[in-house]
JSON list of C-alpha atoms in Angstrom, two decimals:
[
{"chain": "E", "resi": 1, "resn": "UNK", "atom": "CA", "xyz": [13.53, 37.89, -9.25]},
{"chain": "E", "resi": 2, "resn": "UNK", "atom": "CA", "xyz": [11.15, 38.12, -6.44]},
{"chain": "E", "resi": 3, "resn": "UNK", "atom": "CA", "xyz": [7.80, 37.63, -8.62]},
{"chain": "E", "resi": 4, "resn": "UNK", "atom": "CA", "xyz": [9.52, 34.69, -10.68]},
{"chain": "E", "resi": 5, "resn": "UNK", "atom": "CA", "xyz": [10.60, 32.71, -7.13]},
{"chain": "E", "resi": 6, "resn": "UNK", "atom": "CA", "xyz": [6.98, 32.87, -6.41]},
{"chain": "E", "resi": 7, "resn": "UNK", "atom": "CA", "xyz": [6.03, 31.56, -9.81]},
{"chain": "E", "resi": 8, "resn": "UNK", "atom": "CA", "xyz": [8.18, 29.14, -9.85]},
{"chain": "E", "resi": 9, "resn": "UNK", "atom": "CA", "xyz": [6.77, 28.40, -6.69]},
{"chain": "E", "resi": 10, "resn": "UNK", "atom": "CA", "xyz": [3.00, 28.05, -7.31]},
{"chain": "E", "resi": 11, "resn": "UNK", "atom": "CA", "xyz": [4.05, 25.94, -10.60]},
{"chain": "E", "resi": 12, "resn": "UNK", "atom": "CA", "xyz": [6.18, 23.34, -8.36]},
{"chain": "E", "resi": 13, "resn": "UNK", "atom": "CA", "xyz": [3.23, 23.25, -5.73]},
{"chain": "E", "resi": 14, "resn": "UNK", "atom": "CA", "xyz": [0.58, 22.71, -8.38]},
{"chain": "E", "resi": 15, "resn": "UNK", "atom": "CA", "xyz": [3.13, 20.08, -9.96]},
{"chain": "E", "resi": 16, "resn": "UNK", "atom": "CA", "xyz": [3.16, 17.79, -6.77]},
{"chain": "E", "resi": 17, "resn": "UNK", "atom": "CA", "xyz": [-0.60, 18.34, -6.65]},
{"chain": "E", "resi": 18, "resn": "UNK", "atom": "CA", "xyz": [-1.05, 16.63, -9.53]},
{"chain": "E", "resi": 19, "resn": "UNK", "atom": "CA", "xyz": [1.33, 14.08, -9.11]},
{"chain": "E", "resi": 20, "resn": "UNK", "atom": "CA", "xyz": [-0.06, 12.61, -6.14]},
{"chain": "E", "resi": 21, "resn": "UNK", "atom": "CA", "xyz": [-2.28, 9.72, -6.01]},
{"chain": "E", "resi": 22, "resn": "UNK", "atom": "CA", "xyz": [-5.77, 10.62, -6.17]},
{"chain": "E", "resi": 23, "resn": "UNK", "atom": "CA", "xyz": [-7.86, 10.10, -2.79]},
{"chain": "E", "resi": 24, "resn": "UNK", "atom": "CA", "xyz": [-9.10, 6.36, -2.72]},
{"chain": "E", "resi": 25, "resn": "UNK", "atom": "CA", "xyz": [-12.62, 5.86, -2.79]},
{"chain": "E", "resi": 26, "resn": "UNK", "atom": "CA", "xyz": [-14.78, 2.55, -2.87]},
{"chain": "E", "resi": 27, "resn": "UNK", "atom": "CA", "xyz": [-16.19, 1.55, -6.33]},
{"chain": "E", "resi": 28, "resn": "UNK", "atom": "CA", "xyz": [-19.42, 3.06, -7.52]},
{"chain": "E", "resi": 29, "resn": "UNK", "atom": "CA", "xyz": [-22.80, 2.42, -6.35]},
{"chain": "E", "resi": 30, "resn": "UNK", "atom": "CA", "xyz": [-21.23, -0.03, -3.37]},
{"chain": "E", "resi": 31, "resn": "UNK", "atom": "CA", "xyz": [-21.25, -0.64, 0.57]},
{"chain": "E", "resi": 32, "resn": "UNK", "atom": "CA", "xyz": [-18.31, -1.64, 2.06]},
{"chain": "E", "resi": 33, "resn": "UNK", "atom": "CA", "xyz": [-17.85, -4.20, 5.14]},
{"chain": "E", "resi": 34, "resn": "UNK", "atom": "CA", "xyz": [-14.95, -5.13, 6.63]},
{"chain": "E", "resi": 35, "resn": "UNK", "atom": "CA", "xyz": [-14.22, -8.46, 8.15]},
{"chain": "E", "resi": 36, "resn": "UNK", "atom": "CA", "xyz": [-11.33, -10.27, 9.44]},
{"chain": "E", "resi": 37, "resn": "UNK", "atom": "CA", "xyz": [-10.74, -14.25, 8.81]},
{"chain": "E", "resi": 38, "resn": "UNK", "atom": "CA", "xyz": [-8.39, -17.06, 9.83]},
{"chain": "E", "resi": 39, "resn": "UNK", "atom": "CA", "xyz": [-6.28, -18.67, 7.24]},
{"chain": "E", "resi": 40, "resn": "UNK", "atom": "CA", "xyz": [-6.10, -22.13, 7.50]},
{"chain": "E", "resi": 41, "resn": "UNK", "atom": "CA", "xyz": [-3.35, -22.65, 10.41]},
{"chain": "E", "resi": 42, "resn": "UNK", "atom": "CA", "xyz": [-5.05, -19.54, 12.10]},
{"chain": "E", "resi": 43, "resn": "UNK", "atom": "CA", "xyz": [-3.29, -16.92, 10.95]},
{"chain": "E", "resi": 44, "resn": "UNK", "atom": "CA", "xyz": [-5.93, -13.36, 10.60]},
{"chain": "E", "resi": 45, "resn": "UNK", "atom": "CA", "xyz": [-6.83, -12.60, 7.40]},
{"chain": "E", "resi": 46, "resn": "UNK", "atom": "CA", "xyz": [-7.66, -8.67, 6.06]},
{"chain": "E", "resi": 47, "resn": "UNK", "atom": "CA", "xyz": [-11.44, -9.27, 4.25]},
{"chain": "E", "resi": 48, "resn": "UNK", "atom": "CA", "xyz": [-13.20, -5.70, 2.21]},
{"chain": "E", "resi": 49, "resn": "UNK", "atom": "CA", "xyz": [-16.40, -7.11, 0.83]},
{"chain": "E", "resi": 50, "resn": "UNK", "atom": "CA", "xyz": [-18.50, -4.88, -1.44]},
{"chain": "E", "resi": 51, "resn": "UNK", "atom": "CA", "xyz": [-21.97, -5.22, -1.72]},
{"chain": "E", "resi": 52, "resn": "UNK", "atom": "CA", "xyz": [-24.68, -2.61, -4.15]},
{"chain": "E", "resi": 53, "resn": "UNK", "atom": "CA", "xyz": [-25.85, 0.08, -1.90]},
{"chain": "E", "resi": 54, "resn": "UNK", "atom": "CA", "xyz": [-29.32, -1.36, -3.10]},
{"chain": "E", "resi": 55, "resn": "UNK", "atom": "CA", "xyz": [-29.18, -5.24, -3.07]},
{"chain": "E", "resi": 56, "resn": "UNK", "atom": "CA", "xyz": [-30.78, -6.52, -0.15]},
{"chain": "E", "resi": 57, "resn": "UNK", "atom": "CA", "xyz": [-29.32, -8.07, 2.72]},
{"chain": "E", "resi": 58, "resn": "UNK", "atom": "CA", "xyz": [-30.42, -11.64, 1.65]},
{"chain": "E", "resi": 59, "resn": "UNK", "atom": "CA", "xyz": [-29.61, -11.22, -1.70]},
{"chain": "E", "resi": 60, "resn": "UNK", "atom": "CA", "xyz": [-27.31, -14.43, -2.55]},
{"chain": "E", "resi": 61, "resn": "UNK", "atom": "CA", "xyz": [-24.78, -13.28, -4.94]},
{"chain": "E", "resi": 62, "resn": "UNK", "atom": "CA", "xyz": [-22.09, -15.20, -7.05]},
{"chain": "E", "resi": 63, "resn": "UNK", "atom": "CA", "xyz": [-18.59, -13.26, -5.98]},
{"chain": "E", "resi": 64, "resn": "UNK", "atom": "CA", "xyz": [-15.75, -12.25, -7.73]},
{"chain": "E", "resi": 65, "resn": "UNK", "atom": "CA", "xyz": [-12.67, -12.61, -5.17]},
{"chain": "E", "resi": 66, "resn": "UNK", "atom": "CA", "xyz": [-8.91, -10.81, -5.54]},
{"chain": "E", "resi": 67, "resn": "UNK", "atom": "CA", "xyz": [-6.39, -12.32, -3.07]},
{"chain": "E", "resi": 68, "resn": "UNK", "atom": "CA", "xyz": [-3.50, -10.15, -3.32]},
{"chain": "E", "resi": 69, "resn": "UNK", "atom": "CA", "xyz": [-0.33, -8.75, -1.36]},
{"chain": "E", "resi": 70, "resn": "UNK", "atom": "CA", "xyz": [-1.15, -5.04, -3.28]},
{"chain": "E", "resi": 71, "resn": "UNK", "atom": "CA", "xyz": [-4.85, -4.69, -2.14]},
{"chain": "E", "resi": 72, "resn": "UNK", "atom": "CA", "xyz": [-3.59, -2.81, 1.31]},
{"chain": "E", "resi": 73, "resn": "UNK", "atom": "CA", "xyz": [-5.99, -0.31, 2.68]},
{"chain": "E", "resi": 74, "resn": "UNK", "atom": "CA", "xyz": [-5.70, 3.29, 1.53]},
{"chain": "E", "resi": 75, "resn": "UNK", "atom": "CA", "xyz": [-5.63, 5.27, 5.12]},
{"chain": "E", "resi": 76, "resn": "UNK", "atom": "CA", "xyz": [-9.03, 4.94, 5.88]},
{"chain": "E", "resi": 77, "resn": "UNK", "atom": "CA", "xyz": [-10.32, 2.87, 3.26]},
{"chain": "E", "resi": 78, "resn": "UNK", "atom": "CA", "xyz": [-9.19, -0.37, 1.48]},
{"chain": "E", "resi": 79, "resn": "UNK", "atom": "CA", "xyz": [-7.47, -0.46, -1.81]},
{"chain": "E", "resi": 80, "resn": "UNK", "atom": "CA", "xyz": [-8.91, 1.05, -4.85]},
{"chain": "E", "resi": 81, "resn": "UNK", "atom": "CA", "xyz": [-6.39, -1.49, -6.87]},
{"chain": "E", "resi": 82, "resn": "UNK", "atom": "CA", "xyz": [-9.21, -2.83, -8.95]},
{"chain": "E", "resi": 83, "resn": "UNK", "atom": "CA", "xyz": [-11.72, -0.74, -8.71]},
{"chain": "E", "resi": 84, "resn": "UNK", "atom": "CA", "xyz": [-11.36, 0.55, -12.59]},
{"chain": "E", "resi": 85, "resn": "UNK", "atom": "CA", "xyz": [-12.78, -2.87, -13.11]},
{"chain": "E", "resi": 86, "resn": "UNK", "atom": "CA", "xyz": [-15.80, -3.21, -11.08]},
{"chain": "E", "resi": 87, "resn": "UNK", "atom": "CA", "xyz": [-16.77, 0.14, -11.86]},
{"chain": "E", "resi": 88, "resn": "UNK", "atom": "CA", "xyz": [-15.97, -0.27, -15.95]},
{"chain": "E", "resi": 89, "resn": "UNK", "atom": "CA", "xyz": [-17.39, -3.93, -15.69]},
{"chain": "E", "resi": 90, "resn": "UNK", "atom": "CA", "xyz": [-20.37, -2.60, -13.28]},
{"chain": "E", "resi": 91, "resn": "UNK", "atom": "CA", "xyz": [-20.17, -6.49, -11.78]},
{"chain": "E", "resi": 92, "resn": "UNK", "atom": "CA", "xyz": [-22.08, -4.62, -8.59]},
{"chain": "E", "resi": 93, "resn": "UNK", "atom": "CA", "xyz": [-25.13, -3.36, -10.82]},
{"chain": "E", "resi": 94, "resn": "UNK", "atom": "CA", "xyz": [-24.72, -7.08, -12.64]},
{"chain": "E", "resi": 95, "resn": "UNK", "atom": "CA", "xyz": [-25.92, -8.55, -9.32]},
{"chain": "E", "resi": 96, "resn": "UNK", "atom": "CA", "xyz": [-22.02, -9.63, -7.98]},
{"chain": "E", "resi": 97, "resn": "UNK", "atom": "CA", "xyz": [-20.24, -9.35, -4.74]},
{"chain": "E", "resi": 98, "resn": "UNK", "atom": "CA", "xyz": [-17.04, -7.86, -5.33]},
{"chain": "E", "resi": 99, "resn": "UNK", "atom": "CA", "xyz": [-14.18, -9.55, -2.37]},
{"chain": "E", "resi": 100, "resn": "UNK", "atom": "CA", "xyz": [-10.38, -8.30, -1.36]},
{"chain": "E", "resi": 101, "resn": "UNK", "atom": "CA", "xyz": [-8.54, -10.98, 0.42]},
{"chain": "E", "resi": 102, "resn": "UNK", "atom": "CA", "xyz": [-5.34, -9.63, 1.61]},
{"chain": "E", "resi": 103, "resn": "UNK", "atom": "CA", "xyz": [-2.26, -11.84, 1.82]},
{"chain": "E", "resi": 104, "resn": "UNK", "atom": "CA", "xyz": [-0.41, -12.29, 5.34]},
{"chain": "E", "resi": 105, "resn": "UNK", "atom": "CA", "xyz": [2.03, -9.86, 6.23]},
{"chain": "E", "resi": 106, "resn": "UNK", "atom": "CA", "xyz": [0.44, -7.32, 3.59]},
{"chain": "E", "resi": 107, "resn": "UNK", "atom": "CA", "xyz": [-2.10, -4.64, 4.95]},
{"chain": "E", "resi": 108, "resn": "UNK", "atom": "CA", "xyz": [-4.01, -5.33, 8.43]},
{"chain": "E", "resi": 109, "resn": "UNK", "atom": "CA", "xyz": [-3.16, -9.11, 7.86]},
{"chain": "E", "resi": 110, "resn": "UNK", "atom": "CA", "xyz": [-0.71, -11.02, 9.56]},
{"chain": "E", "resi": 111, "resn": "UNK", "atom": "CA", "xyz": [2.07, -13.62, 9.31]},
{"chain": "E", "resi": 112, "resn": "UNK", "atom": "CA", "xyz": [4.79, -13.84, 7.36]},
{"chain": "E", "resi": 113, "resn": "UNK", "atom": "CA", "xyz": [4.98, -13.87, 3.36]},
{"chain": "E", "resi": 114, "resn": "UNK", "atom": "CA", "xyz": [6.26, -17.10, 1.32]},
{"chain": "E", "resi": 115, "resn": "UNK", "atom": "CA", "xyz": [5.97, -16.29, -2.14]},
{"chain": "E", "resi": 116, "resn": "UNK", "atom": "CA", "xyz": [3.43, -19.18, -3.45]},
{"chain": "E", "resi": 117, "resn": "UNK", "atom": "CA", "xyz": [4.35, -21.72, -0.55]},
{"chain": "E", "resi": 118, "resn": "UNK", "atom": "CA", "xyz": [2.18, -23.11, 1.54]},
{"chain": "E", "resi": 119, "resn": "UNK", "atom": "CA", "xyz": [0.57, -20.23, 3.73]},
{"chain": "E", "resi": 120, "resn": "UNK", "atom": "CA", "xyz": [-0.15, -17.99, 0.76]},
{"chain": "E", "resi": 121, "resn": "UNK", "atom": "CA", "xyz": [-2.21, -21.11, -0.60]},
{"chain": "E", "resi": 122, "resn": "UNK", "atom": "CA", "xyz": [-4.14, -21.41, 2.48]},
{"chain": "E", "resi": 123, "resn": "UNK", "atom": "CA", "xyz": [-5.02, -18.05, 2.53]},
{"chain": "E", "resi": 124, "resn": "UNK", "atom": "CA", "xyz": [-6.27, -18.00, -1.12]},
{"chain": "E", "resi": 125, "resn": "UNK", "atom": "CA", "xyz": [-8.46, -21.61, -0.36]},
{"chain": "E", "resi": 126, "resn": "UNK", "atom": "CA", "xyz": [-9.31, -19.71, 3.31]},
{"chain": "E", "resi": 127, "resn": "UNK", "atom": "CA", "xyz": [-10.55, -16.75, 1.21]},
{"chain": "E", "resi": 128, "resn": "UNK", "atom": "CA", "xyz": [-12.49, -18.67, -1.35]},
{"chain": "E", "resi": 129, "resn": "UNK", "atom": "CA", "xyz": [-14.05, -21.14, 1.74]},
{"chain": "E", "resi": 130, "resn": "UNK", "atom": "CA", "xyz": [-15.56, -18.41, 3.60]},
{"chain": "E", "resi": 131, "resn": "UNK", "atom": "CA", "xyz": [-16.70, -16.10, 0.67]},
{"chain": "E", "resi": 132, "resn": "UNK", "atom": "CA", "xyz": [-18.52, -19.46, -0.31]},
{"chain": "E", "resi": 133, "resn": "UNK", "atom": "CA", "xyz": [-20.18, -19.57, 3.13]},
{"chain": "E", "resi": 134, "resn": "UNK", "atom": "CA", "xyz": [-21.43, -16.57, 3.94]},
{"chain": "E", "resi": 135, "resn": "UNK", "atom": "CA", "xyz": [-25.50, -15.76, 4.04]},
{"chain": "E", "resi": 136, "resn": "UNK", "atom": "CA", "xyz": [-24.96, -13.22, 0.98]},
{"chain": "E", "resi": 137, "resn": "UNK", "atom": "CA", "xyz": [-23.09, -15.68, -0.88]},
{"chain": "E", "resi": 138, "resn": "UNK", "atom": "CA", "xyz": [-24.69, -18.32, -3.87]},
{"chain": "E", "resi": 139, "resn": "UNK", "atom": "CA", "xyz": [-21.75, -20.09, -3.19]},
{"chain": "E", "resi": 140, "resn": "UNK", "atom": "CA", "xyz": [-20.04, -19.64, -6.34]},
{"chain": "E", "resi": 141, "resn": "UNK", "atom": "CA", "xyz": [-16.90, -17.50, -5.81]},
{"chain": "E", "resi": 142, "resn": "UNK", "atom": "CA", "xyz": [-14.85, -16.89, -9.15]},
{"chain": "E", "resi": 143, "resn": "UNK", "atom": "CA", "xyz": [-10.53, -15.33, -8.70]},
{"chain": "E", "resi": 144, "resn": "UNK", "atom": "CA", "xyz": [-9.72, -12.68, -10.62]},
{"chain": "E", "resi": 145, "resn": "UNK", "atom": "CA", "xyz": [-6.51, -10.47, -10.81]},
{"chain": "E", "resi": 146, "resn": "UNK", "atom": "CA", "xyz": [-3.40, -9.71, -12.89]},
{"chain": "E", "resi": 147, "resn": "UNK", "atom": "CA", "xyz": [0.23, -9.76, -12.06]},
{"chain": "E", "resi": 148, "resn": "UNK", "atom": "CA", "xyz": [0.73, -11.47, -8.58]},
{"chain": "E", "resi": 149, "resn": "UNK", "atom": "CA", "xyz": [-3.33, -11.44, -8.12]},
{"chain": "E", "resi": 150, "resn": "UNK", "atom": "CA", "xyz": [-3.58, -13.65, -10.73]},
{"chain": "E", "resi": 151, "resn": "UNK", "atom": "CA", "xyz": [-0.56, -16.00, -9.77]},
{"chain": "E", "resi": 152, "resn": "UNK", "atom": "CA", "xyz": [-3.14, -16.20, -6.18]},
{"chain": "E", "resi": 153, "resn": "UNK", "atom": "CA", "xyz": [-6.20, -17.69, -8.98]},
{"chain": "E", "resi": 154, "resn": "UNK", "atom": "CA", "xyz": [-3.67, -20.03, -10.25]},
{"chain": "E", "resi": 155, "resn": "UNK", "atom": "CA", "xyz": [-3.22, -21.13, -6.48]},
{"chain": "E", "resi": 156, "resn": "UNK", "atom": "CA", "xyz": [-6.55, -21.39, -5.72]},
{"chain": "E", "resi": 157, "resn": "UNK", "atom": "CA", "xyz": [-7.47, -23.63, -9.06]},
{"chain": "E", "resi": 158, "resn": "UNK", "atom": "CA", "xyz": [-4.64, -26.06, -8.17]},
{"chain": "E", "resi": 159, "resn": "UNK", "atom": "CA", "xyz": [-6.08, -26.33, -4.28]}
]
């Protein structure tokens, strides 16, 4: 009985193994900055911005934004939520900026949630405004997501 305990042991160990999430790790090829921003009545924004590893710093980019409330940071690093899609899609080797807005009261941002209403906007139009403006930035910032992220595009087309 001893020897099958222990079995049964080592199976359920290796079990959980594999059942837990895998580590989170940034998308291929890609630097990661992190920045925080105000929302529109002031409230701090959560910002991951990935960049190639080999684009250089003055290299304006068109950027392809997520707001979301599921982009919260993985321990150390932020979400990985999406990252089947810049790597698959290689948008950073296609010369994009790839950006994670995180909602209020999600992740390292603040405030307080309201499901579509008015704060959520801001931070979506906040997001968009400031990805727009920054030195590594054509301008031309594009919302992507599914579920809820892409309920945040639908936001940001109507502000």
């Amino acid at each position: 009985m001893h020897r099958f305990a222990q079995a049964a042991l080592a199976a359920l160990v290796l079990l959980l193994a594999a059942a837990l999430p895998a580590q989170a790790a940034l998308p291929k090829n890609s630097v990661w900055k992190e920045y925080t921003i105000d929302s529109l009545d002031g409230t701090n924004l959560n910002v991951d911005v990935f960049r190639h590893k080999d684009a250089p710093a003055d290299a304006r980019q068109p950027v392809i934004m997520v707001v979301s409330p599921y982009t919260v940071p993985e321990g150390a690093l932020p979400s990985s939520r999406f990252n089947d899609f810049v790597d698959q899609a290689k948008i950073l080797d296609r010369g994009y900026t790839y950006v994670i807005v995180t909602m209020r009261s999600f992740g390292k941002s603040e405030g307080c949630s309201d499901w579509g209403g008015p704060g959520e906007q801001m931070d979506t139009v906040a997001g968009v405004q400031w990805a727009a403006r920054q030195p590594w930035s054509n301008g031309r910032v594009g919302l992507y997501g599914k579920s809820y992220d892409g309920w945040t595009g639908l936001m940001g087309i109507a502000n």
